[in-house]
């Protein structure tokens, strides 16, 4: 059985970050652009983003978009 589409998308974005094609602070393309690029539904992109966010690789900002997270762990705000 082949890998789920959202895992393939997550792996591809992870590899782009590892290769330095996407750097910390870079904005990811819009969901619509990602859907078109990977030829998948919005649901698949959303699932991939949840995986990457759980790994701490990306950071979603309400109304601003999704960015590659800085590799350093964030300090708790005091």
CSV table of C-alpha atoms in Angstrom, one decimal:
chain,number,residue,atom,x,y,z
A,1,UNK,CA,0.0,0.0,0.0
A,2,UNK,CA,1.4,3.4,-0.9
A,3,UNK,CA,1.9,6.2,1.6
A,4,UNK,CA,-1.0,8.5,2.3
A,5,UNK,CA,-1.0,11.7,0.2
A,6,UNK,CA,-0.8,14.0,3.2
A,7,UNK,CA,2.3,12.1,4.4
A,8,UNK,CA,3.9,12.5,0.9
A,9,UNK,CA,3.2,16.2,1.0
A,10,UNK,CA,4.6,16.6,4.5
A,11,UNK,CA,7.7,14.6,3.5
A,12,UNK,CA,8.3,16.7,0.4
A,13,UNK,CA,8.1,20.0,2.4
A,14,UNK,CA,10.3,18.5,5.1
A,15,UNK,CA,12.9,17.6,2.5
A,16,UNK,CA,12.8,21.1,1.0
A,17,UNK,CA,13.5,22.5,4.5
A,18,UNK,CA,16.4,20.0,5.0
A,19,UNK,CA,17.9,20.8,1.6
A,20,UNK,CA,17.8,24.5,2.4
A,21,UNK,CA,15.3,25.3,-0.4
A,22,UNK,CA,12.9,26.5,2.4
A,23,UNK,CA,14.6,28.4,5.2
A,24,UNK,CA,13.4,29.4,8.7
A,25,UNK,CA,11.1,32.4,8.3
A,26,UNK,CA,10.2,31.6,4.7
A,27,UNK,CA,6.5,31.7,3.9
A,28,UNK,CA,4.9,28.6,2.4
A,29,UNK,CA,2.7,28.9,-0.6
A,30,UNK,CA,-1.0,29.3,0.0
A,31,UNK,CA,-3.2,26.3,0.5
A,32,UNK,CA,-4.6,26.8,-3.0
A,33,UNK,CA,-1.2,26.9,-4.5
A,34,UNK,CA,-0.1,23.8,-2.6
A,35,UNK,CA,-3.3,22.0,-3.7
A,36,UNK,CA,-2.5,22.8,-7.3
A,37,UNK,CA,1.2,21.9,-7.0
A,38,UNK,CA,0.6,18.5,-5.4
A,39,UNK,CA,-2.8,17.9,-7.2
A,40,UNK,CA,-4.6,17.1,-3.9
A,41,UNK,CA,-7.5,18.5,-2.0
A,42,UNK,CA,-7.4,21.2,0.7
A,43,UNK,CA,-8.1,18.4,3.3
A,44,UNK,CA,-4.8,16.7,2.3
A,45,UNK,CA,-2.8,20.0,2.6
A,46,UNK,CA,-4.4,20.7,5.9
A,47,UNK,CA,-3.5,17.2,7.2
A,48,UNK,CA,0.1,17.7,6.0
A,49,UNK,CA,0.3,21.1,7.8
A,50,UNK,CA,-0.9,19.5,11.0
A,51,UNK,CA,1.8,16.9,10.8
A,52,UNK,CA,4.5,19.5,10.2
A,53,UNK,CA,3.2,21.8,12.9
A,54,UNK,CA,3.2,18.9,15.4
A,55,UNK,CA,6.9,18.3,14.5
A,56,UNK,CA,7.6,22.0,15.1
A,57,UNK,CA,8.7,22.5,11.5
A,58,UNK,CA,6.2,25.1,10.6
A,59,UNK,CA,4.4,27.9,12.3
A,60,UNK,CA,0.9,29.1,11.3
A,61,UNK,CA,0.1,32.7,11.9
A,62,UNK,CA,-3.6,33.7,11.9
A,63,UNK,CA,-4.4,35.8,8.8
A,64,UNK,CA,-0.7,35.9,7.8
A,65,UNK,CA,0.1,32.4,6.4
A,66,UNK,CA,2.3,29.5,7.3
A,67,UNK,CA,6.0,29.9,7.7
A,68,UNK,CA,9.0,27.6,8.2
A,69,UNK,CA,9.7,27.7,12.0
A,70,UNK,CA,13.0,28.7,13.4
A,71,UNK,CA,15.0,25.7,14.5
A,72,UNK,CA,15.6,26.9,18.0
A,73,UNK,CA,13.0,26.0,20.5
A,74,UNK,CA,10.9,29.0,21.5
A,75,UNK,CA,11.3,30.2,25.1
A,76,UNK,CA,8.0,30.4,27.1
A,77,UNK,CA,6.7,33.9,27.2
A,78,UNK,CA,6.8,35.4,30.7
